[in-house]
Amino acid sequence: MKKTIVIDGRNQLIGRLASNIVILLKKGYTLKVIRCKDLVFSGRYEHVYNRILKKKNLKTRTNPNKGPYFFSNPSSLLKKIVKGMLNKLNKSHTLLFKSVECFNDTPNRYIYNYKLFLKNSHKNYKLKPDSKFTKLYEILPKFGWQDRSSCTESNSKNGIRSTIYSFNSKKLNNLISQKYY
């Protein structure tokens, strides 16, 4: 494996972030995504709620325990989306999936790491200024997710700040835009 990259998930569109994660995984990077609870779905709250509710209510007639499974945890939801973008028949893709870690908050071991800001999946760059969007921490409590962020609130109280690097540089933009075969 190459280098480990820590990606800040705040205000990132969830589908675009997942596709960028897959591209970086195929390049050989290990990825850690922090602040998954701040990921964004584009669309009004009602539309996003109905879309998720429709997926959650899918069942098989013979045995409902056989799936499909719905994850109400934001980090698990992102991992499921990334898993759906990888080819499950390819063994190397299943190994790639193991090199992604997602966290709802910022763990203490990644506080001082440089965090990557993916410009090509950020809501301010991809959505129009008057577009509606819904954050995961607003909608997933309706489906059973309980936010347990009290353990990491001490970091923000202490005033610990970390450096966020933008994904503007030509070197990193070329990394995503390169073709892979």
Coordinates of N, CA and C in Angstrom, one line a residue:
M1 N 0.8 -1.2 0.0 CA 0.0 0.0 0.0 C 0.9 1.2 0.0
K2 N 0.3 2.3 -0.6 CA 1.0 3.6 -0.7 C 0.8 4.3 0.6
K3 N 0.4 5.5 0.5 CA 0.3 6.5 1.6 C -1.1 6.4 2.2
T4 N -1.2 6.8 3.4 CA -2.5 6.9 4.1 C -3.0 8.3 4.0
I5 N -4.3 8.5 3.5 CA -4.9 9.8 3.4 C -6.0 9.9 4.3
V6 N -6.1 11.0 5.0 CA -7.3 11.3 5.9 C -8.1 12.3 5.2
I7 N -9.4 12.0 4.9 CA -10.3 12.8 4.2 C -11.3 13.4 5.2
D8 N -11.5 14.7 5.1 CA -12.6 15.3 6.0 C -13.9 15.3 5.2
G9 N -14.9 14.6 5.8 CA -16.2 14.4 5.2 C -17.2 15.6 5.4
R10 N -16.8 16.6 6.0 CA -17.7 17.7 6.3 C -18.2 18.4 5.0
N11 N -19.5 18.5 4.8 CA -20.1 19.1 3.6 C -19.8 18.5 2.3
Q12 N -19.4 17.2 2.3 CA -19.1 16.5 1.0 C -20.4 15.8 0.6
L13 N -20.7 15.8 -0.7 CA -21.8 15.0 -1.3 C -21.4 13.6 -1.2
I14 N -22.3 12.8 -0.7 CA -22.0 11.4 -0.3 C -21.6 10.5 -1.5
G15 N -22.3 10.7 -2.6 CA -22.1 9.8 -3.8 C -20.8 10.2 -4.5
R16 N -20.6 11.5 -4.6 CA -19.3 12.0 -5.2 C -18.1 11.7 -4.4
L17 N -18.2 11.7 -3.1 CA -17.1 11.4 -2.2 C -16.8 9.9 -2.4
A18 N -17.9 9.1 -2.4 CA -17.7 7.6 -2.6 C -16.9 7.3 -3.9
S19 N -17.3 8.0 -5.0 CA -16.6 7.7 -6.2 C -15.2 8.2 -6.2
N20 N -14.9 9.3 -5.5 CA -13.5 9.7 -5.4 C -12.7 8.7 -4.5
I21 N -13.4 8.2 -3.5 CA -12.7 7.2 -2.6 C -12.3 5.9 -3.4
V22 N -13.2 5.5 -4.3 CA -13.0 4.3 -5.1 C -11.8 4.6 -6.1
I23 N -11.7 5.8 -6.6 CA -10.6 6.1 -7.5 C -9.3 6.1 -6.8
L24 N -9.3 6.7 -5.6 CA -8.0 6.7 -4.8 C -7.7 5.3 -4.3
L25 N -8.7 4.5 -4.0 CA -8.4 3.1 -3.6 C -7.7 2.3 -4.8
K26 N -8.2 2.5 -6.0 CA -7.6 1.8 -7.1 C -6.2 2.3 -7.4
K27 N -5.9 3.5 -7.0 CA -4.5 4.0 -7.1 C -3.6 3.4 -6.1
G28 N -4.1 2.8 -5.0 CA -3.3 2.1 -4.0 C -3.2 2.8 -2.7
Y29 N -4.0 3.8 -2.4 CA -4.0 4.5 -1.2 C -4.9 3.9 -0.1
T30 N -4.5 4.0 1.1 CA -5.4 3.6 2.2 C -6.1 4.9 2.7
L31 N -7.4 4.8 3.0 CA -8.1 6.0 3.3 C -8.8 6.0 4.6
K32 N -8.8 7.1 5.3 CA -9.5 7.2 6.5 C -10.5 8.4 6.3
V33 N -11.8 8.2 6.5 CA -12.7 9.3 6.3 C -13.3 9.7 7.7
I34 N -13.1 10.9 8.0 CA -13.6 11.4 9.3 C -14.8 12.3 9.1
R35 N -15.6 12.5 10.2 CA -16.7 13.4 10.2 C -17.8 12.9 9.2
C36 N -18.1 11.6 9.2 CA -19.1 11.1 8.2 C -20.5 11.6 8.6
K37 N -20.7 12.0 9.8 CA -22.1 12.5 10.1 C -22.4 13.8 9.5
D38 N -21.4 14.5 9.0 CA -21.6 15.8 8.3 C -21.7 15.7 6.8
L39 N -21.8 14.4 6.3 CA -22.0 14.2 4.8 C -23.3 14.7 4.4
V40 N -23.5 15.0 3.1 CA -24.6 15.7 2.6 C -25.3 14.9 1.5
F41 N -26.6 14.8 1.5 CA -27.4 14.3 0.4 C -28.0 15.6 -0.3
S42 N -28.0 15.6 -1.6 CA -28.6 16.8 -2.3 C -30.1 16.5 -2.5
G43 N -30.8 17.6 -2.2 CA -32.3 17.4 -2.3 C -33.0 17.9 -1.0
R44 N -34.3 18.2 -1.2 CA -35.0 18.6 0.0 C -35.1 17.5 1.0
Y45 N -35.4 17.8 2.2 CA -35.5 16.9 3.3 C -36.5 15.8 3.1
E46 N -37.7 16.2 2.6 CA -38.8 15.3 2.4 C -38.5 14.3 1.3
H47 N -37.8 14.7 0.2 CA -37.4 13.8 -0.9 C -36.4 12.8 -0.4
V48 N -35.4 13.3 0.3 CA -34.3 12.4 0.8 C -34.9 11.4 1.8
Y49 N -35.8 11.9 2.7 CA -36.5 11.0 3.7 C -37.2 9.9 3.0
N50 N -38.0 10.3 1.9 CA -38.8 9.3 1.2 C -38.0 8.3 0.5
R51 N -36.8 8.8 -0.1 CA -35.9 7.9 -0.8 C -35.3 6.9 0.1
I52 N -34.9 7.3 1.3 CA -34.3 6.4 2.2 C -35.3 5.4 2.8
L53 N -36.5 5.9 3.1 CA -37.6 5.1 3.6 C -37.9 4.0 2.6
K54 N -38.0 4.3 1.3 CA -38.3 3.3 0.3 C -37.2 2.2 0.3
K55 N -35.9 2.6 0.4 CA -34.9 1.6 0.5 C -34.9 0.8 1.7
K56 N -35.3 1.4 2.8 CA -35.3 0.7 4.1 C -36.4 -0.3 4.2
N57 N -37.5 -0.1 3.5 CA -38.7 -1.0 3.6 C -38.6 -2.1 2.6
L58 N -37.5 -2.3 1.8 CA -37.4 -3.4 0.9 C -37.1 -4.7 1.7
K59 N -37.9 -5.7 1.3 CA -37.7 -7.0 2.0 C -37.8 -8.1 1.0
T60 N -37.3 -9.3 1.3 CA -37.6 -10.4 0.4 C -38.8 -11.1 1.0
R61 N -39.6 -11.7 0.1 CA -40.8 -12.4 0.5 C -40.5 -13.7 1.3
T62 N -39.5 -14.4 0.9 CA -39.3 -15.7 1.5 C -38.7 -15.6 2.9
N63 N -37.6 -14.8 3.0 CA -36.9 -14.7 4.2 C -36.4 -13.3 4.4
P64 N -37.0 -12.4 5.2 CA -36.6 -11.0 5.3 C -35.2 -10.9 5.9
N65 N -34.7 -11.9 6.6 CA -33.4 -11.8 7.2 C -32.3 -11.9 6.2
K66 N -32.6 -12.2 4.9 CA -31.6 -12.4 3.9 C -31.3 -11.1 3.2
G67 N -31.9 -10.0 3.6 CA -31.5 -8.7 3.1 C -32.6 -8.0 2.3
P68 N -32.5 -6.9 1.7 CA -31.3 -6.0 1.8 C -31.2 -5.4 3.2
Y69 N -30.0 -5.0 3.5 CA -29.7 -4.5 4.9 C -29.6 -3.0 4.8
F70 N -30.1 -2.3 5.7 CA -30.0 -0.8 5.8 C -29.2 -0.4 7.0
F71 N -28.2 0.4 6.8 CA -27.4 0.9 7.9 C -27.8 2.3 8.3
S72 N -28.1 2.5 9.5 CA -28.5 3.9 10.0 C -27.3 4.7 10.5
N73 N -26.2 4.0 10.6 CA -25.0 4.7 11.0 C -24.3 5.4 9.8
P74 N -24.0 6.7 9.9 CA -23.4 7.4 8.7 C -22.1 6.8 8.2
S75 N -21.3 6.3 9.0 CA -20.0 5.7 8.5 C -20.3 4.4 7.8
S76 N -21.2 3.6 8.4 CA -21.6 2.3 7.7 C -22.3 2.6 6.4
L77 N -23.1 3.6 6.3 CA -23.8 4.0 5.1 C -22.8 4.3 4.0
L78 N -21.8 5.1 4.3 CA -20.7 5.5 3.4 C -20.0 4.3 2.9
K79 N -19.6 3.4 3.8 CA -18.9 2.1 3.4 C -19.8 1.3 2.5
K80 N -21.1 1.2 2.8 CA -21.9 0.4 1.9 C -22.0 1.0 0.5
I81 N -22.0 2.3 0.4 CA -22.0 3.0 -0.9 C -20.7 2.7 -1.7
V82 N -19.6 2.8 -0.9 CA -18.3 2.5 -1.6 C -18.2 1.0 -2.0
K83 N -18.7 0.1 -1.2 CA -18.7 -1.3 -1.5 C -19.5 -1.6 -2.7
G84 N -20.6 -0.9 -2.9 CA -21.5 -1.0 -4.1 C -20.8 -0.5 -5.4
M85 N -19.8 0.3 -5.3 CA -19.1 0.9 -6.4 C -17.9 0.0 -6.8
L86 N -17.5 -1.0 -5.9 CA -16.4 -1.9 -6.2 C -17.0 -3.2 -6.8
N87 N -16.2 -3.8 -7.6 CA -16.7 -5.1 -8.2 C -16.5 -6.2 -7.2
K88 N -17.5 -6.9 -6.8 CA -17.4 -7.9 -5.7 C -16.8 -9.2 -6.2
L89 N -16.8 -9.4 -7.6 CA -16.2 -10.6 -8.1 C -14.7 -10.5 -8.2
N90 N -14.2 -9.3 -8.2 CA -12.7 -9.2 -8.3 C -12.1 -9.2 -6.9
K91 N -11.2 -10.2 -6.7 CA -10.6 -10.3 -5.4 C -9.8 -9.1 -4.9
S92 N -9.2 -8.5 -5.9 CA -8.4 -7.3 -5.5 C -9.3 -6.2 -5.0
H93 N -10.5 -6.1 -5.5 CA -11.4 -5.1 -5.1 C -11.9 -5.3 -3.7
T94 N -12.1 -6.6 -3.3 CA -12.5 -6.9 -1.9 C -11.4 -6.5 -1.0
L95 N -10.1 -6.7 -1.4 CA -9.0 -6.3 -0.6 C -8.9 -4.8 -0.5
L96 N -9.2 -4.1 -1.5 CA -9.3 -2.6 -1.5 C -10.3 -2.1 -0.5
F97 N -11.4 -2.8 -0.4 CA -12.5 -2.3 0.5 C -12.0 -2.4 1.9
K98 N -11.1 -3.3 2.2 CA -10.6 -3.4 3.6 C -9.7 -2.2 4.0
S99 N -9.2 -1.5 3.0 CA -8.3 -0.4 3.3 C -9.0 1.0 3.5
V100 N -10.4 0.9 3.7 CA -11.1 2.2 4.0 C -11.7 2.1 5.4
E101 N -11.5 3.2 6.2 CA -12.0 3.3 7.5 C -12.9 4.6 7.5
C102 N -14.0 4.5 8.1 CA -14.9 5.6 8.2 C -15.3 5.9 9.7
F103 N -15.3 7.1 10.1 CA -15.6 7.5 11.5 C -16.6 8.6 11.4
N104 N -17.6 8.6 12.4 CA -18.6 9.7 12.5 C -18.0 11.0 13.0
D105 N -17.0 10.9 13.8 CA -16.4 12.1 14.4 C -14.9 12.0 14.1
T106 N -14.1 12.9 14.6 CA -12.7 12.9 14.5 C -12.1 12.1 15.7
P107 N -11.5 10.9 15.4 CA -10.9 10.2 16.5 C -9.6 10.9 17.0
N108 N -9.2 10.7 18.2 CA -8.1 11.4 18.8 C -6.8 11.2 18.0
R109 N -6.6 10.0 17.4 CA -5.4 9.7 16.7 C -5.3 10.5 15.4
Y110 N -6.4 11.1 14.9 CA -6.3 11.8 13.6 C -6.5 13.3 13.8
I111 N -6.4 13.8 15.1 CA -6.6 15.2 15.3 C -5.5 16.1 14.7
Y112 N -4.3 15.6 14.8 CA -3.2 16.4 14.3 C -2.8 16.1 12.9
N113 N -3.4 15.1 12.3 CA -3.1 14.7 10.9 C -3.6 15.8 9.9
Y114 N -3.0 15.9 8.8 CA -3.5 16.8 7.7 C -4.7 16.1 7.1
K115 N -5.8 16.9 7.0 CA -7.0 16.4 6.4 C -7.2 16.9 5.0
L116 N -7.6 16.1 4.1 CA -7.8 16.4 2.7 C -9.2 17.0 2.5
F117 N -9.3 18.0 1.7 CA -10.5 18.6 1.4 C -10.8 18.4 -0.1
L118 N -11.7 17.5 -0.5 CA -11.9 17.2 -1.9 C -12.8 18.2 -2.5
K119 N -12.3 19.1 -3.3 CA -13.0 20.2 -3.9 C -14.1 19.7 -4.9
N120 N -13.8 18.6 -5.6 CA -14.7 18.1 -6.6 C -15.9 17.3 -6.1
S121 N -16.0 17.2 -4.7 CA -17.2 16.6 -4.2 C -17.8 17.5 -3.1
H122 N -17.4 18.7 -2.9 CA -17.9 19.6 -1.9 C -19.2 20.2 -2.3
K123 N -20.1 20.4 -1.4 CA -21.4 20.9 -1.8 C -21.4 22.4 -2.3
N124 N -20.5 23.2 -1.8 CA -20.4 24.5 -2.3 C -19.9 24.7 -3.7
Y125 N -19.2 23.7 -4.2 CA -18.6 23.7 -5.5 C -19.5 23.0 -6.5
K126 N -20.3 22.0 -6.0 CA -21.1 21.2 -7.0 C -22.6 21.5 -7.0
L127 N -23.1 22.1 -5.9 CA -24.5 22.5 -5.9 C -24.7 24.0 -6.2
K128 N -25.8 24.3 -6.8 CA -26.1 25.8 -7.0 C -26.3 26.4 -5.6
P129 N -26.1 27.7 -5.5 CA -26.3 28.4 -4.2 C -27.6 28.3 -3.6
D130 N -28.7 28.2 -4.4 CA -30.0 28.1 -3.9 C -30.5 26.7 -3.8
S131 N -29.7 25.7 -4.0 CA -30.1 24.3 -3.9 C -30.3 23.8 -2.5
K132 N -31.2 22.9 -2.3 CA -31.5 22.3 -1.0 C -30.6 21.1 -0.8
F133 N -30.2 20.9 0.4 CA -29.4 19.7 0.8 C -29.8 19.3 2.2
T134 N -29.5 18.0 2.5 CA -29.8 17.4 3.8 C -28.6 16.8 4.3
K135 N -28.2 17.1 5.6 CA -27.1 16.4 6.2 C -27.5 15.1 6.8
L136 N -26.6 14.2 6.9 CA -26.9 12.9 7.5 C -27.3 13.0 9.0
Y137 N -26.7 13.9 9.7 CA -27.1 13.9 11.2 C -28.5 14.5 11.4
E138 N -29.1 15.1 10.3 CA -30.5 15.6 10.4 C -31.5 14.5 10.1
I139 N -31.1 13.6 9.2 CA -32.1 12.6 8.8 C -32.0 11.2 9.4
L140 N -30.8 10.8 9.7 CA -30.6 9.4 10.2 C -31.2 9.1 11.6
P141 N -31.3 10.1 12.5 CA -32.0 9.8 13.7 C -33.4 9.3 13.6
K142 N -34.1 9.7 12.4 CA -35.4 9.2 12.2 C -35.4 7.7 11.9
F143 N -34.3 7.1 11.5 CA -34.2 5.7 11.2 C -33.4 4.9 12.2
G144 N -33.2 5.5 13.4 CA -32.6 4.7 14.5 C -31.2 5.0 14.9
W145 N -30.5 6.0 14.3 CA -29.2 6.3 14.6 C -29.2 7.2 15.8
Q146 N -28.3 6.9 16.8 CA -28.2 7.8 18.0 C -26.8 8.4 17.9
D147 N -26.7 9.7 17.9 CA -25.4 10.4 17.8 C -24.8 10.3 19.2
R148 N -23.6 9.7 19.2 CA -22.8 9.6 20.5 C -21.6 10.5 20.4
S149 N -21.7 11.8 20.2 CA -20.5 12.6 19.9 C -20.0 13.2 21.2
S150 N -20.5 12.8 22.4 CA -20.1 13.4 23.6 C -18.7 13.1 23.9
C151 N -18.2 11.9 23.4 CA -16.8 11.5 23.7 C -15.8 12.4 23.0
T152 N -16.1 13.0 21.9 CA -15.2 13.8 21.1 C -15.4 15.3 21.3
E153 N -16.4 15.7 22.1 CA -16.6 17.1 22.3 C -15.5 17.7 23.1
S154 N -14.8 17.0 23.8 CA -13.7 17.5 24.6 C -12.6 18.1 23.7
N155 N -12.4 17.5 22.5 CA -11.5 18.1 21.5 C -11.8 19.5 21.1
S156 N -13.1 19.7 20.8 CA -13.5 21.0 20.4 C -13.5 22.0 21.5
K157 N -13.7 21.6 22.8 CA -13.6 22.5 23.9 C -12.2 22.9 24.2
N158 N -11.3 22.0 23.9 CA -9.9 22.4 24.2 C -9.3 23.3 23.1
G159 N -10.0 23.5 22.1 CA -9.6 24.4 21.0 C -8.5 23.8 20.1
I160 N -8.5 22.5 20.0 CA -7.6 21.8 19.1 C -8.0 22.1 17.7
R161 N -7.1 22.6 16.9 CA -7.4 22.9 15.5 C -6.5 22.0 14.7
S162 N -6.9 21.7 13.5 CA -6.1 21.0 12.6 C -6.1 21.6 11.2
T163 N -5.1 21.3 10.5 CA -4.9 22.0 9.2 C -5.7 21.2 8.1
I164 N -6.4 21.9 7.3 CA -7.1 21.3 6.2 C -6.5 21.8 4.9
Y165 N -6.1 20.8 4.1 CA -5.5 21.2 2.8 C -6.5 21.0 1.7
S166 N -6.6 21.9 0.8 CA -7.5 21.8 -0.3 C -7.0 20.9 -1.3
F167 N -7.8 20.4 -2.1 CA -7.5 19.4 -3.2 C -7.3 20.2 -4.5
N168 N -6.7 21.4 -4.4 CA -6.5 22.3 -5.6 C -5.3 21.9 -6.4
S169 N -4.3 21.5 -5.8 CA -3.0 21.4 -6.4 C -3.1 20.5 -7.6
K170 N -2.3 20.8 -8.6 CA -2.3 20.1 -9.9 C -2.0 18.6 -9.7
K171 N -1.0 18.4 -8.8 CA -0.6 17.0 -8.6 C -1.7 16.1 -8.0
L172 N -2.5 16.6 -7.1 CA -3.5 15.8 -6.5 C -4.8 15.8 -7.4
N173 N -5.0 16.8 -8.2 CA -6.2 16.8 -9.1 C -5.9 15.8 -10.2
N174 N -4.6 15.8 -10.7 CA -4.3 14.8 -11.7 C -4.4 13.4 -11.2
L175 N -4.2 13.2 -9.9 CA -4.3 11.9 -9.3 C -5.7 11.3 -9.5
I176 N -6.8 12.1 -9.4 CA -8.1 11.7 -9.5 C -8.5 11.6 -11.0
S177 N -8.0 12.5 -11.8 CA -8.5 12.6 -13.2 C -7.8 11.6 -14.1
Q178 N -6.7 10.9 -13.6 CA -6.0 10.0 -14.5 C -6.9 8.8 -14.7
K179 N -6.7 8.2 -15.9 CA -7.5 7.0 -16.2 C -6.8 5.8 -15.6
Y180 N -7.6 4.8 -15.1 CA -7.0 3.6 -14.6 C -7.7 2.4 -15.3
Y181 N -6.9 1.4 -15.6 CA -7.4 0.2 -16.3 C -7.0 -1.0 -15.6

